[in-house]
Tab-separated table of C-alpha atoms and ligand atoms in Angstrom:
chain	number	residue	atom	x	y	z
O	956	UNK	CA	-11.955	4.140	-22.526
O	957	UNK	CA	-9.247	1.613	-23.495
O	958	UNK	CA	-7.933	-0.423	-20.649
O	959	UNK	CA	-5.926	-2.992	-22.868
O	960	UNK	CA	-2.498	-2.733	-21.407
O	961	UNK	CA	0.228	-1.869	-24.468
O	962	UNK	CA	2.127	-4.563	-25.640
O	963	UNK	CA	5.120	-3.279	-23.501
O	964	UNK	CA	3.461	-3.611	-20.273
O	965	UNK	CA	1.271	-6.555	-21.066
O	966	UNK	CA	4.970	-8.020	-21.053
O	967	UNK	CA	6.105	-6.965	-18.138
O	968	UNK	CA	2.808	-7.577	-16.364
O	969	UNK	CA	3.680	-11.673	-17.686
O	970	UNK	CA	6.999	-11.302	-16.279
O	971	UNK	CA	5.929	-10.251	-13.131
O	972	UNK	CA	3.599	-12.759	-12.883
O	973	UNK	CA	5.678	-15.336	-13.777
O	974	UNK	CA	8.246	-14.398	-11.499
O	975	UNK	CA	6.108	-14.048	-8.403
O	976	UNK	CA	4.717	-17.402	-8.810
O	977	UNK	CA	8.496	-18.818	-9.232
O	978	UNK	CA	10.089	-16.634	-6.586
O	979	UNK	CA	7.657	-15.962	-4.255
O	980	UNK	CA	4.930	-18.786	-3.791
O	981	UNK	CA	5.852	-20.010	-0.456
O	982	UNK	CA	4.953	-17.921	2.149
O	983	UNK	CA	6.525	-15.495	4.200
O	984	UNK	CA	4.538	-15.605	7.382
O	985	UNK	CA	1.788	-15.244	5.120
O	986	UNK	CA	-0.631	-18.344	5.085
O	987	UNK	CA	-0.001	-19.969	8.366
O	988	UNK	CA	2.831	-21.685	8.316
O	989	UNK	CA	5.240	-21.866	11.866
O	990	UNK	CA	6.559	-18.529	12.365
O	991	UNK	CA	10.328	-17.761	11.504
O	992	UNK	CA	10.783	-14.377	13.656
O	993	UNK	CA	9.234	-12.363	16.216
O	994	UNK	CA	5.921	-10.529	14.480
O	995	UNK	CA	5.720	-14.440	12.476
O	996	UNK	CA	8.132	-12.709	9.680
O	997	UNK	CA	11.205	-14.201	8.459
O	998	UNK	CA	13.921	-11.295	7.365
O	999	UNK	CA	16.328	-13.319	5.663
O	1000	UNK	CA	13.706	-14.304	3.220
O	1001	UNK	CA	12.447	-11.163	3.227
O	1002	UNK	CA	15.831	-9.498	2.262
O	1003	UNK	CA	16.121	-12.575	-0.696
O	1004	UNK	CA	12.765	-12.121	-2.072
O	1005	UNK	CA	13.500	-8.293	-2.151
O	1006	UNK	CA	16.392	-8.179	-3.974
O	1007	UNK	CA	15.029	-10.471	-6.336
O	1008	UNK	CA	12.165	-8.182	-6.886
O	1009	UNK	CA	15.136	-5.682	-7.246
O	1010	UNK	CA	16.344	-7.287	-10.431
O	1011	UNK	CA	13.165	-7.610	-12.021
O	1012	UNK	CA	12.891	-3.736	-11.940
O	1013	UNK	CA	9.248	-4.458	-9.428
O	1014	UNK	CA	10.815	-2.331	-6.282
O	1015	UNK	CA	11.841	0.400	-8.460
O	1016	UNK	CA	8.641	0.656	-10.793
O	1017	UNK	CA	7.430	3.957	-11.390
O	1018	UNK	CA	11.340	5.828	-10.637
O	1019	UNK	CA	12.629	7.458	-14.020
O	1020	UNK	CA	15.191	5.325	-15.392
O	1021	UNK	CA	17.874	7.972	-14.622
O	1022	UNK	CA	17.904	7.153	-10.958
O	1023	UNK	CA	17.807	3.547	-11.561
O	1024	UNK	CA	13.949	2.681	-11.865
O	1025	UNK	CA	11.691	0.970	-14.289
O	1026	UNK	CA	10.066	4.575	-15.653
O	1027	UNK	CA	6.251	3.083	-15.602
O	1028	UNK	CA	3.807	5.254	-15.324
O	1029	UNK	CA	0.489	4.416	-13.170
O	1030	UNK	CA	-1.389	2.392	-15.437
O	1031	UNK	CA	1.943	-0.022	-15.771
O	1032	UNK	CA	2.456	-0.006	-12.186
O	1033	UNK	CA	-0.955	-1.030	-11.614
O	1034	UNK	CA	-0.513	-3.807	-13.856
O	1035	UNK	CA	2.842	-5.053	-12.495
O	1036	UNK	CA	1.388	-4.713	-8.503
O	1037	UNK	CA	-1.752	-6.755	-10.140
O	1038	UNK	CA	1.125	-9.244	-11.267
O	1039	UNK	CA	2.440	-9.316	-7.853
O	1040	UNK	CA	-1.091	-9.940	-6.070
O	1041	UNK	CA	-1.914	-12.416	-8.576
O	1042	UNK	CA	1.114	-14.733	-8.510
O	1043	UNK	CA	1.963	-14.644	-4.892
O	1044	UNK	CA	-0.343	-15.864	-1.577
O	1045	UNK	CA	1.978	-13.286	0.081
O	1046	UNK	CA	0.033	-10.005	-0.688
O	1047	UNK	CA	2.277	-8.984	2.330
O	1048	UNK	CA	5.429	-8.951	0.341
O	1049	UNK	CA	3.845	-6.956	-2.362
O	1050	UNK	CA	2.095	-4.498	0.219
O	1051	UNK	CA	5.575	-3.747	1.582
O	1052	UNK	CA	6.672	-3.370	-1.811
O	1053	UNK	CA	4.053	-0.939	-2.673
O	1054	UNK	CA	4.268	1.249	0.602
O	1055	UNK	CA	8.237	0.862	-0.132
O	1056	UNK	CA	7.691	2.802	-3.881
O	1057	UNK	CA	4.828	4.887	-3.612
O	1058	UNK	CA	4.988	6.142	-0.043
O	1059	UNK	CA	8.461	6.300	0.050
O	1060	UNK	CA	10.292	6.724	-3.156
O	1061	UNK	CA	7.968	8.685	-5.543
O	1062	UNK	CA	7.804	11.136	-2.558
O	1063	UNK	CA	11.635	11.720	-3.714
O	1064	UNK	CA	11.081	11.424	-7.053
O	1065	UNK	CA	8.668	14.664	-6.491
O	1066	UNK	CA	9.569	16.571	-4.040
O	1067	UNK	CA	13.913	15.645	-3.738
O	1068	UNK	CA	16.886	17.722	-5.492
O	1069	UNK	CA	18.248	15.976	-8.260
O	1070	UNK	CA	21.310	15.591	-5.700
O	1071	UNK	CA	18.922	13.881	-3.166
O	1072	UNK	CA	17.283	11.834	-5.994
O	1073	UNK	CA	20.456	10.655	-7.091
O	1074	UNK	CA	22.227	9.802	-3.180
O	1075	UNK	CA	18.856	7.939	-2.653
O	1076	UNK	CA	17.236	6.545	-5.174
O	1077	UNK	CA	19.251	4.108	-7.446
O	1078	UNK	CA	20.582	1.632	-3.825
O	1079	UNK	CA	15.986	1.669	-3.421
O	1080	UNK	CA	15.602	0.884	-6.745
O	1081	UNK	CA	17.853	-1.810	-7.425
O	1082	UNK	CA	16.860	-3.573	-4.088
O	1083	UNK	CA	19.388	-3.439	-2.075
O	1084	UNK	CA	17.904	-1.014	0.291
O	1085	UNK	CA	14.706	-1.060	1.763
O	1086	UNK	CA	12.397	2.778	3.168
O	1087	UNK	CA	9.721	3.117	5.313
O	1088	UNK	CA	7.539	5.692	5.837
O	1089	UNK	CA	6.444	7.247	9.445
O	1090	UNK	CA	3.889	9.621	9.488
O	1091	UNK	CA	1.289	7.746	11.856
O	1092	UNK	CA	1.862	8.390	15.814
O	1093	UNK	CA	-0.618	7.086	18.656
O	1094	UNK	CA	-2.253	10.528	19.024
O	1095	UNK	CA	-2.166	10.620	15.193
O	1096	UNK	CA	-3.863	8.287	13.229
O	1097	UNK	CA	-6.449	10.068	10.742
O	1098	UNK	CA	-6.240	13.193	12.096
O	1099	UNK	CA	-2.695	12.717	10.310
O	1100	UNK	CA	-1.950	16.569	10.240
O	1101	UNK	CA	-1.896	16.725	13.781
O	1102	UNK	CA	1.292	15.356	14.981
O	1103	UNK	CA	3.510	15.423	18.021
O	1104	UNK	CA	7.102	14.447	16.065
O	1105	UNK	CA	8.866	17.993	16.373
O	1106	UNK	CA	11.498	18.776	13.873
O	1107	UNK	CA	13.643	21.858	15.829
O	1108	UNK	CA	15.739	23.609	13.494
O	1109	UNK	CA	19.423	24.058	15.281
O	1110	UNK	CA	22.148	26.165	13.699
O	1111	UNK	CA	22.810	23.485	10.276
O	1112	UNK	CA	20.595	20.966	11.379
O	1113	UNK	CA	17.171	19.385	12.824
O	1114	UNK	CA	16.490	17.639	16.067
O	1115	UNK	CA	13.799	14.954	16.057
O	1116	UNK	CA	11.828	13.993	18.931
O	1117	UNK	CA	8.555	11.547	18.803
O	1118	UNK	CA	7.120	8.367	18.477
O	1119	UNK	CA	5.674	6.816	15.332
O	1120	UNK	CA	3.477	3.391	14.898
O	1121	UNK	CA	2.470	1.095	12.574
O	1122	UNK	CA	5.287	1.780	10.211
O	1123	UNK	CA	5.330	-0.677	7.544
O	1124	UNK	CA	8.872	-2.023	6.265
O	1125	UNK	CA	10.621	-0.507	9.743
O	1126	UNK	CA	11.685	-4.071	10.949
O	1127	UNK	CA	14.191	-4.113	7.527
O	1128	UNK	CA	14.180	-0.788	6.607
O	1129	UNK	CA	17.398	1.410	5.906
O	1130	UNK	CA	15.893	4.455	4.829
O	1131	UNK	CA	12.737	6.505	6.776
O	1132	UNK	CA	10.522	9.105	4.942
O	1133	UNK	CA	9.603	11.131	8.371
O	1134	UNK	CA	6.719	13.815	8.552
O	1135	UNK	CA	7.817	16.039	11.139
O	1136	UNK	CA	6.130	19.078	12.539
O	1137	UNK	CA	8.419	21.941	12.024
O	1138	UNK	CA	5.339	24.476	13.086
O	1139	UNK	CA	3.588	23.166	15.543
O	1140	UNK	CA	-0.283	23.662	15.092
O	1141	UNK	CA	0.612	25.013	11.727
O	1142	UNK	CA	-2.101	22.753	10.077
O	1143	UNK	CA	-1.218	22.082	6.139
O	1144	UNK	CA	1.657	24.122	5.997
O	1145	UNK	CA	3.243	23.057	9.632
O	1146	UNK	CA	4.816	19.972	8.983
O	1147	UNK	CA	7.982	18.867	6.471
O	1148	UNK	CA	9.347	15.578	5.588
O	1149	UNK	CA	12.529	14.181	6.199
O	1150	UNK	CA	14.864	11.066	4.912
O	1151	UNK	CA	16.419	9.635	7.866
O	1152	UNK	CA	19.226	6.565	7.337
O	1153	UNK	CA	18.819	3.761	9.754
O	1154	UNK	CA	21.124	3.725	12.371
O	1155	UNK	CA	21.260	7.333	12.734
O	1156	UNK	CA	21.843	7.841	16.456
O	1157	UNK	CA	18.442	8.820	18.360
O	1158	UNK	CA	16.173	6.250	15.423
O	1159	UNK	CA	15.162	3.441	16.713
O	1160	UNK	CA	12.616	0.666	16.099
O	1161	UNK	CA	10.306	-1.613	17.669
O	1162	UNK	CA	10.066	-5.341	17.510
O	1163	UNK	CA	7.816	-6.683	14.875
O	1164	UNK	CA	3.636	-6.355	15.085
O	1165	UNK	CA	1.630	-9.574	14.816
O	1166	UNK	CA	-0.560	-8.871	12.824
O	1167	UNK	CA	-4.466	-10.445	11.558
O	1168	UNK	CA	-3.182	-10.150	8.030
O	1169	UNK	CA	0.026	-9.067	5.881
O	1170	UNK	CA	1.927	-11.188	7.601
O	1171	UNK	CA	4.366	-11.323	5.395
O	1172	UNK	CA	5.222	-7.176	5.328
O	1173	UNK	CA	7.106	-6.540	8.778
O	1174	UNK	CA	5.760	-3.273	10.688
O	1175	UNK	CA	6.958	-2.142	13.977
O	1176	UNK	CA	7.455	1.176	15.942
O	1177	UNK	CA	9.847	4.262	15.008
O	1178	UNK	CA	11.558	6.418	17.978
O	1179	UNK	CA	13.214	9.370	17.192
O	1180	UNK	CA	15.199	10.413	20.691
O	1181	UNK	CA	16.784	13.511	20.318
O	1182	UNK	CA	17.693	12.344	16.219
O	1183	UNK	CA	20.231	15.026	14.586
O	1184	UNK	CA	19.542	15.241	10.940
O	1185	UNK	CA	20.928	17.483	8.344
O	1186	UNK	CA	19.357	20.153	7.033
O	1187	UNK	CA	19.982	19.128	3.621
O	1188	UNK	CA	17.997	15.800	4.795
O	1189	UNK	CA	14.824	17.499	4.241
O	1190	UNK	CA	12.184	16.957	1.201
O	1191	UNK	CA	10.599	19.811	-0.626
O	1192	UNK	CA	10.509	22.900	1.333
O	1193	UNK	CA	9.872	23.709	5.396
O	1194	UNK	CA	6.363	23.427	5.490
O	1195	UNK	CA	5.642	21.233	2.147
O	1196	UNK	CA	4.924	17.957	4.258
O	1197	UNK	CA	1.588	17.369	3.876
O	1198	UNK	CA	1.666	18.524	0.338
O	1199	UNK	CA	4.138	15.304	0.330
O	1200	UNK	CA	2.142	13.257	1.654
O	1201	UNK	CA	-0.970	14.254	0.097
O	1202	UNK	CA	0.679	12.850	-3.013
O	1203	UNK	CA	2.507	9.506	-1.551
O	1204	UNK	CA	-1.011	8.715	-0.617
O	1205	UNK	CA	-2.362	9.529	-4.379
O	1206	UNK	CA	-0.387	7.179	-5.607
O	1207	UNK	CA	-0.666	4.201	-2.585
O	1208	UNK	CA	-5.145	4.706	-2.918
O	1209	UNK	CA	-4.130	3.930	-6.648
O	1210	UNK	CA	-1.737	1.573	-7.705
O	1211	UNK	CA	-1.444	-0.179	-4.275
O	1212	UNK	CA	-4.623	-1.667	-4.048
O	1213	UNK	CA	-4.025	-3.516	-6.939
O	1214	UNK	CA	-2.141	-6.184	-5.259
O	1215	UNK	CA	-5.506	-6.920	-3.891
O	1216	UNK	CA	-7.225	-7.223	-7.280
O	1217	UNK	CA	-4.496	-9.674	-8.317
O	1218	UNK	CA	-4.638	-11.684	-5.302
O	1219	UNK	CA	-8.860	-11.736	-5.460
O	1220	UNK	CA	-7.984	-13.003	-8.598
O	1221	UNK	CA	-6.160	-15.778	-7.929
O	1222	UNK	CA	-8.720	-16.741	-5.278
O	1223	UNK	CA	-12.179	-16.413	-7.537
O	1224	UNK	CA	-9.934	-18.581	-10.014
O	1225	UNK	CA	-9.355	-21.445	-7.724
O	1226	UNK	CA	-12.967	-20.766	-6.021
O	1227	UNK	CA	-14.360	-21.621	-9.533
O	1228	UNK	CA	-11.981	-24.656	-9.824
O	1229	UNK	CA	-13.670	-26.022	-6.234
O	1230	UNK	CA	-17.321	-25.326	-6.583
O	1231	UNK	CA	-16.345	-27.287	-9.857
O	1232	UNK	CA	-15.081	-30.134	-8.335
O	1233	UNK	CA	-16.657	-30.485	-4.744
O	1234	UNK	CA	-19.994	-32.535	-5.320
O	1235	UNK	CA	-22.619	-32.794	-2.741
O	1236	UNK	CA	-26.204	-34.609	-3.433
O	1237	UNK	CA	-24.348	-36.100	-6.275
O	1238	UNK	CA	-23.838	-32.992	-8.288
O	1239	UNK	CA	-21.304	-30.279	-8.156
O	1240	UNK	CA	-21.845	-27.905	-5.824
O	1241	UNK	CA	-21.390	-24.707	-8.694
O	1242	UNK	CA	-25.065	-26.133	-10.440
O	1243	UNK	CA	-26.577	-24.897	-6.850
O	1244	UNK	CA	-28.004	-21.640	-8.155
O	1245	UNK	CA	-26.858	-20.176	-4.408
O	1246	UNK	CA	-23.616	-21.348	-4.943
O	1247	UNK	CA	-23.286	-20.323	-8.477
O	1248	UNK	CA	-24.797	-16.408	-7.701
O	1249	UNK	CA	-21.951	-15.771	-4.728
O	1250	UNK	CA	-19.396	-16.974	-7.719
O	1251	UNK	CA	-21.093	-14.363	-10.090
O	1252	UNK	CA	-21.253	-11.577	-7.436
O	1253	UNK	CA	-17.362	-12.428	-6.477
O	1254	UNK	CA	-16.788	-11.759	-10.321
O	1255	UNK	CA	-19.209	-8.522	-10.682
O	1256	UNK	CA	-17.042	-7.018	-7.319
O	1257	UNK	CA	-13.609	-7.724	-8.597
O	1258	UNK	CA	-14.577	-6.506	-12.229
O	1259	UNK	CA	-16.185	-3.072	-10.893
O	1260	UNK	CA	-13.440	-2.465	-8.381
O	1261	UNK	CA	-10.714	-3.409	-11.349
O	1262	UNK	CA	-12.026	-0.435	-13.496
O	1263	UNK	CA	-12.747	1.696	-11.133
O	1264	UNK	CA	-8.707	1.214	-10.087
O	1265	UNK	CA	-7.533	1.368	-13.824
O	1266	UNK	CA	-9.539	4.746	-14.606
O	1267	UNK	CA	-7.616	6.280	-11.319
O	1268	UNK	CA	-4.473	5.351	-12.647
O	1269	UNK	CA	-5.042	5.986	-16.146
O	1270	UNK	CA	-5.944	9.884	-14.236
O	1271	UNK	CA	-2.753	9.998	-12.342
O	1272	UNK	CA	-0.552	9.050	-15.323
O	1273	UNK	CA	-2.313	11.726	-17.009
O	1274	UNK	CA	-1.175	14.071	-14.312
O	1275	UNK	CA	-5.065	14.286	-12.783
O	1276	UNK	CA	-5.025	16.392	-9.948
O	1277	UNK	CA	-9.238	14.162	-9.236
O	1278	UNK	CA	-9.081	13.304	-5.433
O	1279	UNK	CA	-12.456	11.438	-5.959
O	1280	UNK	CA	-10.966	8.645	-8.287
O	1281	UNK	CA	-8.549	7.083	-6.340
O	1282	UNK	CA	-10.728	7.586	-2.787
O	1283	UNK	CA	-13.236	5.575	-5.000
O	1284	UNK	CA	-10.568	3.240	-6.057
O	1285	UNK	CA	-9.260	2.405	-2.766
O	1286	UNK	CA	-12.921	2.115	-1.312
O	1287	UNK	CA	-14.018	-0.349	-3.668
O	1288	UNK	CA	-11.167	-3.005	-4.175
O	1289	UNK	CA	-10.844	-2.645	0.179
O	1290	UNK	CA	-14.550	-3.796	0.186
O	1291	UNK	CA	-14.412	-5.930	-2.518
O	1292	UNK	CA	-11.131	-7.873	-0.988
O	1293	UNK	CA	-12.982	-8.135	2.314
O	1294	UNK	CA	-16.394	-9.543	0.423
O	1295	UNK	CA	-14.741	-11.777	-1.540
O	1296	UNK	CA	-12.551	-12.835	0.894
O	1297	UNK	CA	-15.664	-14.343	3.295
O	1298	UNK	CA	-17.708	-15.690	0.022
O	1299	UNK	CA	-14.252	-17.339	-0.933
O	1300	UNK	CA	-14.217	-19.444	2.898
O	1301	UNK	CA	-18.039	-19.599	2.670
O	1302	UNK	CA	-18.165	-21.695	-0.691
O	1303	UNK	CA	-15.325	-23.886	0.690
O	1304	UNK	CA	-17.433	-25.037	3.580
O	1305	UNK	CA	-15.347	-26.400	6.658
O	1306	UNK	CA	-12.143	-26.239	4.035
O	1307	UNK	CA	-12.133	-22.638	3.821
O	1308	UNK	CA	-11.759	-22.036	7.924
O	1309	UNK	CA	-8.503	-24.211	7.712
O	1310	UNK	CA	-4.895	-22.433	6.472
O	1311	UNK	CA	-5.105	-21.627	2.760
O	1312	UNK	CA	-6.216	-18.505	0.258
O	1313	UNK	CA	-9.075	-18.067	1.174
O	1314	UNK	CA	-8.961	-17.119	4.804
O	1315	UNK	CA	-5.343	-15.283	4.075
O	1316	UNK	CA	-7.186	-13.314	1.569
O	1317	UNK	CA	-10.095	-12.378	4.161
O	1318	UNK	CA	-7.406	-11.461	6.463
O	1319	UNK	CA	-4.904	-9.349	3.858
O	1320	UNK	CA	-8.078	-7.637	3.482
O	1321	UNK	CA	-9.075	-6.445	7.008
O	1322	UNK	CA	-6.518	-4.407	6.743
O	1323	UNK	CA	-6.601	-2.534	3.462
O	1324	UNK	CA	-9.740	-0.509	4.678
O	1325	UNK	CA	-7.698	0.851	7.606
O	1326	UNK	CA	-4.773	1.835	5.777
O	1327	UNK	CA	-4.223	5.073	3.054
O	1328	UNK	CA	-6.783	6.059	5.052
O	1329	UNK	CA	-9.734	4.402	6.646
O	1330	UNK	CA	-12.722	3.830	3.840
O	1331	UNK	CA	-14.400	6.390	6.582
O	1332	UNK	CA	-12.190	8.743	5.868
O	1333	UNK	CA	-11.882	8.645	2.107
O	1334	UNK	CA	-16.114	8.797	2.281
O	1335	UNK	CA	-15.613	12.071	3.813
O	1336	UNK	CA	-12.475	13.455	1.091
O	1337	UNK	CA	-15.368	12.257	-1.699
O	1338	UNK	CA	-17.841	14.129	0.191
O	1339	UNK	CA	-15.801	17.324	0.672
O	1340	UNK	CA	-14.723	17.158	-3.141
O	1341	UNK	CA	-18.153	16.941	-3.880
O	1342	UNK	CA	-18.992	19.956	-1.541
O	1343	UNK	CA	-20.726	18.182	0.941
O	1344	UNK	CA	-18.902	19.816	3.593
O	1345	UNK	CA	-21.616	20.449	6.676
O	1346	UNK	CA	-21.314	24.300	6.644
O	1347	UNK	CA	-24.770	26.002	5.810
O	1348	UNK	CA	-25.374	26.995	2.209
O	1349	UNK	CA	-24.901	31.268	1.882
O	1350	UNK	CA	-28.787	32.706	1.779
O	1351	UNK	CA	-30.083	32.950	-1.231
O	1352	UNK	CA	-31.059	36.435	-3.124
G	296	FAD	C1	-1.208	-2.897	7.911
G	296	FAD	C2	-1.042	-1.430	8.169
G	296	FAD	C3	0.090	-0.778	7.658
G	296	FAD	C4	0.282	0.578	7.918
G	296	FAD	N1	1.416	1.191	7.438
G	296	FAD	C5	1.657	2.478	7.764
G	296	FAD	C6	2.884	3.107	7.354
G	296	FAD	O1	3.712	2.517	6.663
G	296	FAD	N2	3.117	4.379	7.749
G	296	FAD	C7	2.216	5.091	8.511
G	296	FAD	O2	2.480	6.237	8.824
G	296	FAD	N3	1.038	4.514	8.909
G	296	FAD	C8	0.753	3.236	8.544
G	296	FAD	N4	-0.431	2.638	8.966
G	296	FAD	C9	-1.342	3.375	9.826
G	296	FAD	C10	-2.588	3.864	9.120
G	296	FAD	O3	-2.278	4.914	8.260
G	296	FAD	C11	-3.602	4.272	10.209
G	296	FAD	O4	-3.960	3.104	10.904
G	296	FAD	C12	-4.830	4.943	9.642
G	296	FAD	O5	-4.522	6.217	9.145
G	296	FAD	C13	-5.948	5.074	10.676
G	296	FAD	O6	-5.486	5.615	11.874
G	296	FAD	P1	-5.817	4.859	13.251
G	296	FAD	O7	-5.456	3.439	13.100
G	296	FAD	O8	-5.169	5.637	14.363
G	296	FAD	O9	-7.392	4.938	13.417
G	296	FAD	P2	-8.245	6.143	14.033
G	296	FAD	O10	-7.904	7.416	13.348
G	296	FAD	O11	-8.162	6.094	15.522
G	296	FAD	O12	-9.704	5.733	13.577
G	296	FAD	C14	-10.506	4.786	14.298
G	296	FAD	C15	-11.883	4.736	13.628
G	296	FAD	O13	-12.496	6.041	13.685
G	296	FAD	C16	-12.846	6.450	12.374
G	296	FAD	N5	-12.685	7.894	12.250
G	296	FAD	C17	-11.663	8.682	12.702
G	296	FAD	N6	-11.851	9.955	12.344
G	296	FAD	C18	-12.998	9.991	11.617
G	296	FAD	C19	-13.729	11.012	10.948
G	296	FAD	N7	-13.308	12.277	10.934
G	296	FAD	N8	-14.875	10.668	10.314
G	296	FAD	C20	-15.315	9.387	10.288
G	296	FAD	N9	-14.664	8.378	10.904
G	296	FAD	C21	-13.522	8.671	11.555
G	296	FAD	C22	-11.896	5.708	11.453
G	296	FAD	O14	-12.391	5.633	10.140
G	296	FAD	C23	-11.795	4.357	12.153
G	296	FAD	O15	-12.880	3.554	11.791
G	296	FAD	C24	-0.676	1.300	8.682
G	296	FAD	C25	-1.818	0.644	9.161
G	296	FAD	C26	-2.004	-0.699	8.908
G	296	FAD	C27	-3.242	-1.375	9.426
């Protein structure tokens, strides 16, 4: 396999990059500093950074140009969220960006009329409007099928009623993607998905989380009290919910992650540069063989997890339909960020338990094997792909 990036994208990967390390190297709640906001998160900045991210085409990535977006397929959006990881110490903004385009607007791209595509989509692309997506409640969290959100159909219309959590982006968000279920106890075909605009009476959210890590991507709480929508608000078909967001989280287990393998990136790059420099015993501490091995195995986890990221995406721009490539994808860059992340404050001795990239990385990366579904969870999707599914095997003849 080939996993040069075409001249095209190799550009706009370098844009990217240079961009994010012009536009968004300070942090945004990110690495420590004071807190601007409740939740540590400053939404002015946000909003700036945003629509600057807007005009580089980053927010919009993988929309068809038609409603505004870049038109980059998986592998390019891979490369542009490495970009993002890589440039930035706020893997926050570009995890808000990510659940922003892949949870939120591909799941419009693939499921919406070209009506809804076109009322939504262009305002999302160009940055100045920002979606969330709620599907998580407190009763729900990986047994994600199984909510209590009730979508009532009523004459023209739905009424929702529930409670969602953890919903990244609600803080700023103007649009919500909401999985609703419109069966209750109808399993895979007994919830739909719905685009809700903020400030539609009965929506309302919660004051921002403060959060271990990804401080710099606002989350919060979603009500929906008695919240009329129209019926012409709904994605897909009644009843195609979980097929959207079966595919949302295709594309998050993907091209998501690699934020992560650009920011682990950045950090093995400056690791390098301080095991260099730092001497102890009158020698630089990278010519201690225990030292120098945690560098190498830092480089063999990023490397392994980068291919196994860029063969899922080269599979979903091929129009794969594999659920065992990107579960493996989002396993091993989660693991990796988290491994990496503790060698990267262990080689920096008392250094790396003050503020800095190292122990932002480690804690960016606690989160990424909860999220898209907990690594647990995506062990058991490889599993079941692979037929390991617990039943007993039929009797042989
Ligand atoms: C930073 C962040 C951002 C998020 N953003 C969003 C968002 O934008 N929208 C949204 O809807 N949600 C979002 N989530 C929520 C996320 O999707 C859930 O946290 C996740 O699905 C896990 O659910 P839970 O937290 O309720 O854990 P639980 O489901 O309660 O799991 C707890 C533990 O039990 C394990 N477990 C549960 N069931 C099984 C099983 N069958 N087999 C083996 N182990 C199991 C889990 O792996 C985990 O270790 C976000 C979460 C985080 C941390």
């Amino acid at each position: 396999m080939n996993f040069d990036l075409d001249p095209e994208t190799a550009e706009m990967r370098d844009m990217v990059l240079r961009f994010a390390r012009r536009e968004l190297a300070g942090p945004s709640g990110g690495s420590g500093d004071a807190p601007a906001g409740p939740g540590g998160f400053d939404a002015g900045d946000f909003r700036r950074r945003w629509l600057l991210a807007g005009k580089q085409g980053v927010v919009g990535a993988t929309v068809p140009g038609r409603y505004g977006g870049s038109g980059l397929d998986a592998v390019a959006a891979a490369a542009v969220l490495e970009a993002l990881g890589e440039g930035s110490p706020d893997t926050g903004f570009a995890f808000s960006v990510a659940a922003h385009l892949f949870a939120s607007l591909m799941p419009i791209v693939e499921f919406g009329t070209e009506e809804q595509k076109l009322g939504w989509l262009p305002a999302l692309c160009s940055g100045e409007r920002i979606a969330a997506h709620c599907v998580t409640e407190p009763e729900a969290g990986s047994d994600a099928l199984n909510l209590r959100t009730r979508a009532e159909r009523r004459d023209g219309h739905y009424v929702l009623d529930g409670e969602k959590c953890f919903t990244t982006n609600a803080p700023v968000a103007d649009v919500f993607v909401v999985q609703a279920a419109t069966a209750p106890g109808g399993g895979f075909f007994g919830l739909s998905t719905f685009v809700v605009d903020a400030g539609t009476p009965g929506l309302s959210v919660g004051p921002p989380y403060r959060k271990v890590g990804l401080r710099g991507s606002p989350t919060a709480d979603v009500r929906l009290d008695g919240c009329v929508v129209p019926a012409d608000r709904m994605l897909g078909a009644e009843g195609a919910g979980a097929s959207v967001f079966t595919s949302s989280m295709k594309w998050e287990r993907t091209c998501l992650f690699a934020a992560y393998l650009g920011a682990m990136r950045r950090v093995l790059d400056d690791t390098v540069r301080h095991v260099g420099e730092r001497e102890q015993f009158g020698t630089p501490i990278g010519g201690f063989q225990a030292v120098s091995h945690r560098v190498v195995d830092m480089t063999l986890r990023l490397e392994a997890a980068r291919l196994l990221l860029y063969r899922a995406a080269r599979g979903l721009a091929d129009g794969s339909q594999d659920e065992i490539a990107p579960a493996l994808a989002k396993l091993a860059v989660s693991e990796a960020a988290v491994q990496v992340g503790l060698d990267a404050v262990q080689l920096r001795g008392a250094l790396g338990v003050l503020d800095g990239e190292a122990e932002t990385l480690l804690r960016d990366a606690l989160p990424a094997r909860i999220f898209s579904g907990t690594n647990e969870i995506q062990k058991n999707n490889v599993a079941r792909a692979m037929g390991l599914t617990g039943r007993r095997p039929g009797r042989r003849r």
